[in-house]
């Protein structure tokens, strides 16, 4: 990672912002306004209504009438999220492209800051930044941008694959239009993590930059797709593992990167260790004997599923200290005497990881 001082942008690039919307008409005006208020760039706002059953289309039509930068595309039938994203992305004409969900918002000045970074470093294909989570307004106070970070594309891919996590939430990301044209937008084969795949693909054709300050707001209201269609840590890990296997495999964009085979093996080891840490945390949860926070039967099934997934990823994990601990605790039933300390360590580990990612982006 290389740190850079902030520089003012030059010119007024055209930024295309695609806003997919399904039954989020009550959120849509705030999302659109957060885009229209962006200074220093020209704007193209494409709202794609996925055959909503609420007033989303009427709200979007009103916004398009009021603002010449906004236009509406209406799906004749409900196409679901990936097809809706790609419908809008196929229409973009801007230098840079953002996909902004109708319930999220951009931070003030986000597009100008990203455009300035792109302009100063034309080798970049992807720029992102900090994202803050909120439920309802008022929005959290944004953190002022203090610097830029850049990575060589392969370096950023390696970090992403070794940690196995999606380093970008989504609304804070902006890519060059050429990335969309080359890879065709979001891959429908990976509905859970298609965004992660796009970021990795972008890093194979250019470098990656980050604005070290708040670039967007992500609304967490409990009805988000990640909380409904793809709930559960085991499901999330399985989906990400399938994606990385594809990306680093023979037909994936990452297959030609230096060290692709090593990255693939490292990602499998990381998945295995993470799965067993989750299993151990479940076993150490307070509650009735062998119940965990999900109830006895569900907890037992979750632990078994996590352990099986870990073995699939890296069979040798059963011989590690983590593997032996999960096996021993599964046989013992009741939480060990050191369970409270173990859970605190688990929570501290994830808090530290979150802080690092929030501050530095990886």
mmCIF file of C-alpha atoms in Angstrom:
data_model
loop_
_atom_site.group_PDB
_atom_site.id
_atom_site.type_symbol
_atom_site.label_atom_id
_atom_site.label_comp_id
_atom_site.label_asym_id
_atom_site.label_seq_id
_atom_site.Cartn_x
_atom_site.Cartn_y
_atom_site.Cartn_z
ATOM 1 C CA UNK A 1 0.000 0.000 0.000
ATOM 2 C CA UNK A 2 1.210 3.504 -0.843
ATOM 3 C CA UNK A 3 -0.126 6.628 0.861
ATOM 4 C CA UNK A 4 -0.584 9.884 -1.051
ATOM 5 C CA UNK A 5 -1.517 13.415 -0.162
ATOM 6 C CA UNK A 6 -4.912 14.600 -1.351
ATOM 7 C CA UNK A 7 -4.957 16.674 -4.525
ATOM 8 C CA UNK A 8 -7.701 18.763 -6.057
ATOM 9 C CA UNK A 9 -9.385 17.390 -9.121
ATOM 10 C CA UNK A 10 -9.259 18.968 -12.568
ATOM 11 C CA UNK A 11 -11.990 19.093 -15.196
ATOM 12 C CA UNK A 12 -15.540 17.814 -14.830
ATOM 13 C CA UNK A 13 -15.749 14.119 -15.678
ATOM 14 C CA UNK A 14 -19.114 12.540 -16.335
ATOM 15 C CA UNK A 15 -20.097 10.062 -13.626
ATOM 16 C CA UNK A 16 -22.906 7.584 -14.282
ATOM 17 C CA UNK A 17 -24.833 6.481 -11.198
ATOM 18 C CA UNK A 18 -27.144 3.490 -11.615
ATOM 19 C CA UNK A 19 -29.828 3.211 -8.919
ATOM 20 C CA UNK A 20 -31.713 -0.118 -8.943
ATOM 21 C CA UNK A 21 -34.998 0.059 -7.073
ATOM 22 C CA UNK A 22 -37.559 -2.501 -5.963
ATOM 23 C CA UNK A 23 -40.250 -1.252 -3.578
ATOM 24 C CA UNK A 24 -37.927 1.394 -2.147
ATOM 25 C CA UNK A 25 -39.886 4.396 -3.372
ATOM 26 C CA UNK A 26 -39.839 5.915 0.116
ATOM 27 C CA UNK A 27 -36.007 5.853 0.124
ATOM 28 C CA UNK A 28 -35.425 6.795 -3.516
ATOM 29 C CA UNK A 29 -35.596 10.638 -3.241
ATOM 30 C CA UNK A 30 -32.854 10.693 -0.605
ATOM 31 C CA UNK A 31 -30.630 8.437 -2.685
ATOM 32 C CA UNK A 32 -31.102 10.532 -5.815
ATOM 33 C CA UNK A 33 -30.611 13.797 -3.946
ATOM 34 C CA UNK A 34 -27.350 12.533 -2.466
ATOM 35 C CA UNK A 35 -26.140 12.101 -6.055
ATOM 36 C CA UNK A 36 -27.478 15.355 -7.475
ATOM 37 C CA UNK A 37 -25.809 17.310 -4.657
ATOM 38 C CA UNK A 38 -22.328 16.101 -5.682
ATOM 39 C CA UNK A 39 -20.113 19.032 -6.736
ATOM 40 C CA UNK A 40 -17.300 19.055 -9.294
ATOM 41 C CA UNK A 41 -18.640 16.384 -11.670
ATOM 42 C CA UNK A 42 -21.261 16.067 -14.383
ATOM 43 C CA UNK A 43 -23.937 13.500 -13.647
ATOM 44 C CA UNK A 44 -25.974 10.829 -15.369
ATOM 45 C CA UNK A 45 -28.474 9.153 -13.018
ATOM 46 C CA UNK A 46 -30.215 6.017 -14.255
ATOM 47 C CA UNK A 47 -32.982 4.662 -12.020
ATOM 48 C CA UNK A 48 -34.002 1.094 -12.898
ATOM 49 C CA UNK A 49 -37.326 0.088 -11.369
ATOM 50 C CA UNK A 50 -37.656 -3.681 -11.134
ATOM 51 C CA UNK A 51 -41.433 -3.812 -11.600
ATOM 52 C CA UNK A 52 -42.081 -2.511 -8.085
ATOM 53 C CA UNK A 53 -45.450 -3.005 -6.464
ATOM 54 C CA UNK A 54 -45.247 0.263 -4.505
ATOM 55 C CA UNK A 55 -45.015 3.825 -5.896
ATOM 56 C CA UNK A 56 -41.328 3.551 -6.842
ATOM 57 C CA UNK A 57 -41.934 4.088 -10.562
ATOM 58 C CA UNK A 58 -44.108 7.151 -9.938
ATOM 59 C CA UNK A 59 -41.502 8.602 -7.575
ATOM 60 C CA UNK A 60 -38.764 7.991 -10.150
ATOM 61 C CA UNK A 61 -40.848 9.574 -12.931
ATOM 62 C CA UNK A 62 -41.357 12.658 -10.793
ATOM 63 C CA UNK A 63 -37.623 12.897 -10.101
ATOM 64 C CA UNK A 64 -36.846 12.494 -13.808
ATOM 65 C CA UNK A 65 -39.301 15.299 -14.645
ATOM 66 C CA UNK A 66 -37.720 17.600 -12.068
ATOM 67 C CA UNK A 67 -34.072 16.864 -12.875
ATOM 68 C CA UNK A 68 -32.723 16.520 -16.444
ATOM 69 C CA UNK A 69 -29.808 14.363 -15.202
ATOM 70 C CA UNK A 70 -32.243 11.638 -14.090
ATOM 71 C CA UNK A 71 -33.932 9.090 -16.317
ATOM 72 C CA UNK A 72 -36.027 6.038 -15.567
ATOM 73 C CA UNK A 73 -35.913 2.535 -16.983
ATOM 74 C CA UNK A 74 -38.800 0.249 -16.018
ATOM 75 C CA UNK A 75 -38.455 -3.519 -16.167
ATOM 76 C CA UNK A 76 -41.627 -4.996 -17.701
ATOM 77 C CA UNK A 77 -41.345 -7.940 -15.292
ATOM 78 C CA UNK A 78 -39.468 -8.481 -12.052
ATOM 79 C CA UNK A 79 -35.934 -9.520 -13.090
ATOM 80 C CA UNK A 80 -34.342 -9.650 -9.629
ATOM 81 C CA UNK A 81 -31.238 -7.785 -8.616
ATOM 82 C CA UNK A 82 -28.409 -8.916 -10.941
ATOM 83 C CA UNK A 83 -30.385 -8.500 -14.160
ATOM 84 C CA UNK A 84 -31.665 -5.138 -12.918
ATOM 85 C CA UNK A 85 -28.132 -3.955 -12.137
ATOM 86 C CA UNK A 86 -26.932 -4.981 -15.584
ATOM 87 C CA UNK A 87 -29.882 -3.321 -17.322
ATOM 88 C CA UNK A 88 -28.748 0.011 -15.927
ATOM 89 C CA UNK A 89 -25.033 -0.627 -16.406
ATOM 90 C CA UNK A 90 -25.606 -1.380 -20.080
ATOM 91 C CA UNK A 91 -26.852 2.202 -20.534
ATOM 92 C CA UNK A 92 -24.024 4.161 -18.876
ATOM 93 C CA UNK A 93 -21.998 6.691 -20.852
ATOM 94 C CA UNK A 94 -19.894 8.278 -18.110
ATOM 95 C CA UNK A 95 -16.158 8.126 -17.530
ATOM 96 C CA UNK A 96 -16.810 6.488 -14.152
ATOM 97 C CA UNK A 97 -19.645 4.303 -12.902
ATOM 98 C CA UNK A 98 -21.326 3.842 -9.514
ATOM 99 C CA UNK A 99 -24.031 1.360 -8.519
ATOM 100 C CA UNK A 100 -26.032 2.867 -5.662
ATOM 101 C CA UNK A 101 -28.885 0.932 -4.061
ATOM 102 C CA UNK A 102 -32.055 2.993 -3.645
ATOM 103 C CA UNK A 103 -31.850 2.737 0.147
ATOM 104 C CA UNK A 104 -28.214 3.939 0.366
ATOM 105 C CA UNK A 105 -26.672 7.385 -0.059
ATOM 106 C CA UNK A 106 -23.443 8.975 -1.209
ATOM 107 C CA UNK A 107 -21.494 11.148 1.215
ATOM 108 C CA UNK A 108 -21.136 14.850 0.314
ATOM 109 C CA UNK A 109 -18.316 15.356 -2.174
ATOM 110 C CA UNK A 110 -17.688 11.627 -2.652
ATOM 111 C CA UNK A 111 -17.715 11.615 -6.446
ATOM 112 C CA UNK A 112 -15.428 14.622 -6.734
ATOM 113 C CA UNK A 113 -12.911 13.034 -4.367
ATOM 114 C CA UNK A 114 -12.961 9.754 -6.276
ATOM 115 C CA UNK A 115 -12.646 11.543 -9.632
ATOM 116 C CA UNK A 116 -9.659 13.502 -8.329
ATOM 117 C CA UNK A 117 -7.946 10.257 -7.338
ATOM 118 C CA UNK A 118 -8.680 8.718 -10.734
ATOM 119 C CA UNK A 119 -7.335 11.830 -12.437
ATOM 120 C CA UNK A 120 -4.112 11.859 -10.427
ATOM 121 C CA UNK A 121 -3.549 8.127 -10.983
ATOM 122 C CA UNK A 122 -4.839 7.129 -14.436
ATOM 123 C CA UNK A 123 -3.630 3.555 -13.863
ATOM 124 C CA UNK A 124 -6.488 2.985 -11.411
ATOM 125 C CA UNK A 125 -9.511 0.932 -12.457
ATOM 126 C CA UNK A 126 -11.319 0.940 -9.085
ATOM 127 C CA UNK A 127 -11.642 3.488 -6.267
ATOM 128 C CA UNK A 128 -13.468 3.030 -2.974
ATOM 129 C CA UNK A 129 -13.521 4.552 0.513
ATOM 130 C CA UNK A 130 -15.020 4.331 3.968
ATOM 131 C CA UNK A 131 -18.693 3.502 4.332
ATOM 132 C CA UNK A 132 -20.786 4.280 7.400
ATOM 133 C CA UNK A 133 -23.870 2.277 8.386
ATOM 134 C CA UNK A 134 -27.145 3.875 9.445
ATOM 135 C CA UNK A 135 -30.745 2.833 9.994
ATOM 136 C CA UNK A 136 -32.650 6.119 9.752
ATOM 137 C CA UNK A 137 -31.604 9.781 9.410
ATOM 138 C CA UNK A 138 -29.845 11.759 10.665
ATOM 139 C CA UNK A 139 -26.809 10.307 8.975
ATOM 140 C CA UNK A 140 -23.641 9.724 10.982
ATOM 141 C CA UNK A 141 -21.070 12.497 10.856
ATOM 142 C CA UNK A 142 -18.731 11.721 7.937
ATOM 143 C CA UNK A 143 -15.035 11.288 8.572
ATOM 144 C CA UNK A 144 -13.010 13.850 6.646
ATOM 145 C CA UNK A 145 -10.787 12.434 3.919
ATOM 146 C CA UNK A 146 -7.194 12.590 5.134
ATOM 147 C CA UNK A 147 -5.221 10.790 2.409
ATOM 148 C CA UNK A 148 -5.310 8.442 -0.551
ATOM 149 C CA UNK A 149 -4.103 4.858 -0.650
ATOM 150 C CA UNK A 150 -3.171 2.929 -3.777
ATOM 151 C CA UNK A 151 -2.261 -0.698 -4.411
ATOM 152 C CA UNK A 152 -0.987 -2.498 -7.454
ATOM 153 C CA UNK A 153 -3.879 -4.561 -8.749
ATOM 154 C CA UNK A 154 -2.292 -7.975 -8.059
ATOM 155 C CA UNK A 155 -1.312 -6.881 -4.524
ATOM 156 C CA UNK A 156 -4.894 -5.897 -3.740
ATOM 157 C CA UNK A 157 -6.209 -9.145 -5.206
ATOM 158 C CA UNK A 158 -3.771 -11.147 -3.090
ATOM 159 C CA UNK A 159 -4.854 -9.342 0.083
ATOM 160 C CA UNK A 160 -8.519 -9.909 -0.763
ATOM 161 C CA UNK A 161 -8.029 -13.598 -1.538
ATOM 162 C CA UNK A 162 -5.908 -14.290 1.529
ATOM 163 C CA UNK A 163 -8.431 -12.631 3.844
ATOM 164 C CA UNK A 164 -11.374 -14.051 1.789
ATOM 165 C CA UNK A 165 -13.621 -11.121 2.714
ATOM 166 C CA UNK A 166 -15.393 -8.602 0.516
ATOM 167 C CA UNK A 167 -13.452 -5.423 1.304
ATOM 168 C CA UNK A 168 -16.116 -3.179 -0.276
ATOM 169 C CA UNK A 169 -19.697 -2.822 0.948
ATOM 170 C CA UNK A 170 -20.874 -1.462 -2.445
ATOM 171 C CA UNK A 171 -22.102 2.172 -2.473
ATOM 172 C CA UNK A 172 -18.574 3.512 -1.858
ATOM 173 C CA UNK A 173 -17.137 1.885 -5.017
ATOM 174 C CA UNK A 174 -16.598 3.589 -8.365
ATOM 175 C CA UNK A 175 -15.056 1.969 -11.449
ATOM 176 C CA UNK A 176 -13.975 3.131 -14.854
ATOM 177 C CA UNK A 177 -16.586 2.460 -17.502
ATOM 178 C CA UNK A 178 -14.072 0.247 -19.334
ATOM 179 C CA UNK A 179 -14.311 -2.268 -16.471
ATOM 180 C CA UNK A 180 -18.052 -2.637 -17.024
ATOM 181 C CA UNK A 181 -17.586 -2.938 -20.768
ATOM 182 C CA UNK A 182 -14.869 -5.572 -20.417
ATOM 183 C CA UNK A 183 -16.553 -7.843 -17.886
ATOM 184 C CA UNK A 184 -20.191 -7.158 -18.740
ATOM 185 C CA UNK A 185 -21.259 -5.929 -15.311
ATOM 186 C CA UNK A 186 -22.317 -8.370 -12.599
ATOM 187 C CA UNK A 187 -22.024 -12.114 -13.177
ATOM 188 C CA UNK A 188 -25.467 -13.741 -12.628
ATOM 189 C CA UNK A 189 -23.815 -17.031 -11.639
ATOM 190 C CA UNK A 190 -22.836 -15.475 -8.314
ATOM 191 C CA UNK A 191 -25.939 -13.656 -7.027
ATOM 192 C CA UNK A 192 -24.611 -13.429 -3.470
ATOM 193 C CA UNK A 193 -21.142 -12.041 -4.176
ATOM 194 C CA UNK A 194 -21.195 -10.734 -7.743
ATOM 195 C CA UNK A 195 -20.024 -7.347 -6.513
ATOM 196 C CA UNK A 196 -16.936 -8.907 -4.902
ATOM 197 C CA UNK A 197 -16.162 -10.630 -8.183
ATOM 198 C CA UNK A 198 -16.414 -7.351 -10.091
ATOM 199 C CA UNK A 199 -13.956 -5.631 -7.727
ATOM 200 C CA UNK A 200 -11.487 -8.503 -8.122
ATOM 201 C CA UNK A 201 -11.895 -8.451 -11.890
ATOM 202 C CA UNK A 202 -11.299 -4.699 -11.951
ATOM 203 C CA UNK A 203 -8.029 -5.198 -10.064
ATOM 204 C CA UNK A 204 -6.778 -7.572 -12.791
ATOM 205 C CA UNK A 205 -6.875 -4.806 -15.417
ATOM 206 C CA UNK A 206 -5.680 -1.854 -13.327
ATOM 207 C CA UNK A 207 -4.652 -0.689 -9.901
ATOM 208 C CA UNK A 208 -6.894 0.076 -6.922
ATOM 209 C CA UNK A 209 -7.238 3.333 -4.998
ATOM 210 C CA UNK A 210 -8.987 4.373 -1.829
ATOM 211 C CA UNK A 211 -10.148 7.707 -0.450
ATOM 212 C CA UNK A 212 -9.393 7.449 3.267
ATOM 213 C CA UNK A 213 -12.552 9.169 4.414
ATOM 214 C CA UNK A 214 -16.319 8.620 4.291
ATOM 215 C CA UNK A 215 -17.565 8.062 0.753
ATOM 216 C CA UNK A 216 -21.026 6.554 1.287
ATOM 217 C CA UNK A 217 -23.739 5.521 3.722
ATOM 218 C CA UNK A 218 -25.129 1.997 3.823
ATOM 219 C CA UNK A 219 -28.629 1.622 5.243
ATOM 220 C CA UNK A 220 -29.104 -1.468 7.426
ATOM 221 C CA UNK A 221 -32.844 -1.872 8.029
ATOM 222 C CA UNK A 222 -33.165 -5.649 8.361
ATOM 223 C CA UNK A 223 -34.779 -6.136 4.948
ATOM 224 C CA UNK A 224 -31.519 -5.853 3.021
ATOM 225 C CA UNK A 225 -30.897 -8.721 0.628
ATOM 226 C CA UNK A 226 -27.863 -9.873 2.615
ATOM 227 C CA UNK A 227 -30.121 -10.207 5.666
ATOM 228 C CA UNK A 228 -32.887 -12.112 3.922
ATOM 229 C CA UNK A 229 -31.934 -14.105 0.826
ATOM 230 C CA UNK A 230 -28.434 -14.918 1.982
ATOM 231 C CA UNK A 231 -28.554 -14.838 5.773
ATOM 232 C CA UNK A 232 -26.086 -16.888 7.757
ATOM 233 C CA UNK A 233 -22.353 -16.985 8.128
ATOM 234 C CA UNK A 234 -21.990 -20.491 6.680
ATOM 235 C CA UNK A 235 -23.949 -19.589 3.551
ATOM 236 C CA UNK A 236 -21.882 -16.433 3.165
ATOM 237 C CA UNK A 237 -18.599 -18.330 3.434
ATOM 238 C CA UNK A 238 -19.721 -21.015 1.000
ATOM 239 C CA UNK A 239 -20.753 -18.417 -1.577
ATOM 240 C CA UNK A 240 -17.469 -16.525 -1.252
ATOM 241 C CA UNK A 241 -15.450 -19.734 -1.498
ATOM 242 C CA UNK A 242 -17.217 -20.745 -4.721
ATOM 243 C CA UNK A 243 -16.566 -17.281 -6.122
ATOM 244 C CA UNK A 244 -12.836 -17.344 -5.297
ATOM 245 C CA UNK A 245 -12.497 -20.842 -6.732
ATOM 246 C CA UNK A 246 -13.957 -19.521 -9.982
ATOM 247 C CA UNK A 247 -11.938 -16.304 -10.007
ATOM 248 C CA UNK A 248 -8.609 -18.068 -9.370
ATOM 249 C CA UNK A 249 -9.514 -21.137 -11.429
ATOM 250 C CA UNK A 250 -8.675 -21.920 -15.019
ATOM 251 C CA UNK A 251 -11.434 -19.775 -16.549
ATOM 252 C CA UNK A 252 -11.343 -16.920 -14.028
ATOM 253 C CA UNK A 253 -9.827 -13.496 -14.571
ATOM 254 C CA UNK A 254 -7.402 -14.080 -11.699
ATOM 255 C CA UNK A 255 -5.951 -17.301 -13.087
ATOM 256 C CA UNK A 256 -3.106 -15.521 -14.909
ATOM 257 C CA UNK A 257 -1.985 -13.438 -11.930
ATOM 258 C CA UNK A 258 1.378 -14.283 -10.362
ATOM 259 C CA UNK A 259 0.875 -16.669 -7.452
ATOM 260 C CA UNK A 260 -2.735 -17.539 -8.311
ATOM 261 C CA UNK A 261 -2.328 -21.120 -7.100
ATOM 262 C CA UNK A 262 -0.824 -19.933 -3.815
ATOM 263 C CA UNK A 263 -3.660 -17.443 -3.334
ATOM 264 C CA UNK A 264 -6.172 -20.207 -3.939
ATOM 265 C CA UNK A 265 -4.556 -22.429 -1.300
ATOM 266 C CA UNK A 266 -4.275 -19.526 1.152
ATOM 267 C CA UNK A 267 -7.946 -18.654 0.745
ATOM 268 C CA UNK A 268 -8.947 -22.240 1.491
ATOM 269 C CA UNK A 269 -6.866 -22.250 4.683
ATOM 270 C CA UNK A 270 -8.402 -18.948 5.762
ATOM 271 C CA UNK A 271 -11.927 -20.210 5.149
ATOM 272 C CA UNK A 272 -11.177 -23.357 7.162
ATOM 273 C CA UNK A 273 -9.799 -21.440 10.140
ATOM 274 C CA UNK A 274 -12.637 -18.900 10.095
ATOM 275 C CA UNK A 275 -15.262 -21.643 9.980
ATOM 276 C CA UNK A 276 -13.741 -23.363 13.008
ATOM 277 C CA UNK A 277 -13.484 -20.093 14.929
ATOM 278 C CA UNK A 278 -17.194 -19.546 14.339
ATOM 279 C CA UNK A 279 -17.894 -23.135 15.402
ATOM 280 C CA UNK A 280 -15.867 -22.737 18.583
ATOM 281 C CA UNK A 281 -17.610 -19.466 19.371
ATOM 282 C CA UNK A 282 -20.977 -21.182 18.924
ATOM 283 C CA UNK A 283 -19.919 -23.990 21.254
ATOM 284 C CA UNK A 284 -18.726 -21.498 23.864
ATOM 285 C CA UNK A 285 -21.946 -19.466 23.777
ATOM 286 C CA UNK A 286 -23.816 -19.064 27.082
ATOM 287 C CA UNK A 287 -27.140 -20.842 27.443
ATOM 288 C CA UNK A 288 -28.609 -24.254 28.133
ATOM 289 C CA UNK A 289 -26.379 -27.296 27.783
ATOM 290 C CA UNK A 290 -25.128 -27.551 24.176
ATOM 291 C CA UNK A 291 -27.713 -25.001 23.064
ATOM 292 C CA UNK A 292 -25.736 -22.003 21.891
ATOM 293 C CA UNK A 293 -27.592 -18.803 20.989
ATOM 294 C CA UNK A 294 -29.616 -20.559 18.269
ATOM 295 C CA UNK A 295 -31.120 -23.355 20.328
ATOM 296 C CA UNK A 296 -29.737 -26.876 20.837
ATOM 297 C CA UNK A 297 -30.671 -28.484 17.524
ATOM 298 C CA UNK A 298 -29.855 -25.527 15.338
ATOM 299 C CA UNK A 299 -26.578 -24.880 17.137
ATOM 300 C CA UNK A 300 -25.511 -28.495 16.733
ATOM 301 C CA UNK A 301 -26.332 -28.409 13.038
ATOM 302 C CA UNK A 302 -24.469 -25.129 12.549
ATOM 303 C CA UNK A 303 -21.341 -26.417 14.287
ATOM 304 C CA UNK A 304 -21.433 -29.617 12.224
ATOM 305 C CA UNK A 305 -21.884 -27.633 9.012
ATOM 306 C CA UNK A 306 -19.026 -25.277 9.839
ATOM 307 C CA UNK A 307 -16.723 -28.175 10.688
ATOM 308 C CA UNK A 308 -17.617 -29.993 7.462
ATOM 309 C CA UNK A 309 -17.007 -26.845 5.425
ATOM 310 C CA UNK A 310 -13.623 -26.374 7.108
ATOM 311 C CA UNK A 311 -12.584 -29.935 6.208
ATOM 312 C CA UNK A 312 -13.715 -29.438 2.618
ATOM 313 C CA UNK A 313 -11.579 -26.340 2.317
ATOM 314 C CA UNK A 314 -8.454 -27.709 4.024
ATOM 315 C CA UNK A 315 -8.518 -31.309 5.257
ATOM 316 C CA UNK A 316 -5.382 -30.802 7.363
ATOM 317 C CA UNK A 317 -7.217 -28.280 9.544
ATOM 318 C CA UNK A 318 -8.466 -31.161 11.716
ATOM 319 C CA UNK A 319 -4.927 -31.586 13.018
ATOM 320 C CA UNK A 320 -4.463 -27.944 13.994
ATOM 321 C CA UNK A 321 -5.062 -26.551 17.451
ATOM 322 C CA UNK A 322 -8.369 -25.072 16.268
ATOM 323 C CA UNK A 323 -9.463 -28.379 14.803
ATOM 324 C CA UNK A 324 -8.631 -30.286 17.970
ATOM 325 C CA UNK A 325 -10.386 -27.656 20.102
ATOM 326 C CA UNK A 326 -13.627 -27.900 18.124
ATOM 327 C CA UNK A 327 -13.553 -31.701 18.227
ATOM 328 C CA UNK A 328 -12.916 -31.722 21.973
ATOM 329 C CA UNK A 329 -15.595 -29.139 22.713
ATOM 330 C CA UNK A 330 -18.144 -30.924 20.522
ATOM 331 C CA UNK A 331 -17.660 -34.082 22.579
ATOM 332 C CA UNK A 332 -17.709 -32.259 25.920
ATOM 333 C CA UNK A 333 -21.082 -30.596 25.346
ATOM 334 C CA UNK A 334 -21.160 -27.864 28.007
ATOM 335 C CA UNK A 335 -19.022 -24.730 27.498
ATOM 336 C CA UNK A 336 -15.462 -24.987 28.795
ATOM 337 C CA UNK A 337 -14.413 -23.066 31.894
ATOM 338 C CA UNK A 338 -12.479 -20.617 29.721
ATOM 339 C CA UNK A 339 -15.435 -20.001 27.328
ATOM 340 C CA UNK A 340 -16.047 -16.364 28.376
ATOM 341 C CA UNK A 341 -12.407 -15.462 27.681
ATOM 342 C CA UNK A 342 -12.538 -17.352 24.374
ATOM 343 C CA UNK A 343 -15.621 -15.422 23.264
ATOM 344 C CA UNK A 344 -14.021 -12.111 24.236
ATOM 345 C CA UNK A 345 -10.974 -13.032 22.156
ATOM 346 C CA UNK A 346 -13.246 -13.893 19.220
ATOM 347 C CA UNK A 347 -15.012 -10.533 19.483
ATOM 348 C CA UNK A 348 -11.729 -8.643 19.866
ATOM 349 C CA UNK A 349 -10.319 -10.333 16.775
ATOM 350 C CA UNK A 350 -13.249 -9.221 14.639
ATOM 351 C CA UNK A 351 -13.287 -5.720 16.135
ATOM 352 C CA UNK A 352 -9.607 -5.323 15.280
ATOM 353 C CA UNK A 353 -10.196 -6.557 11.755
ATOM 354 C CA UNK A 354 -13.093 -4.139 11.315
ATOM 355 C CA UNK A 355 -11.035 -1.202 12.588
ATOM 356 C CA UNK A 356 -8.186 -2.006 10.227
ATOM 357 C CA UNK A 357 -10.517 -2.352 7.272
ATOM 358 C CA UNK A 358 -12.378 0.856 8.169
ATOM 359 C CA UNK A 359 -9.182 2.854 8.493
ATOM 360 C CA UNK A 360 -7.020 1.402 5.716
ATOM 361 C CA UNK A 361 -9.416 -0.495 3.440
ATOM 362 C CA UNK A 362 -7.842 -3.985 3.663
#
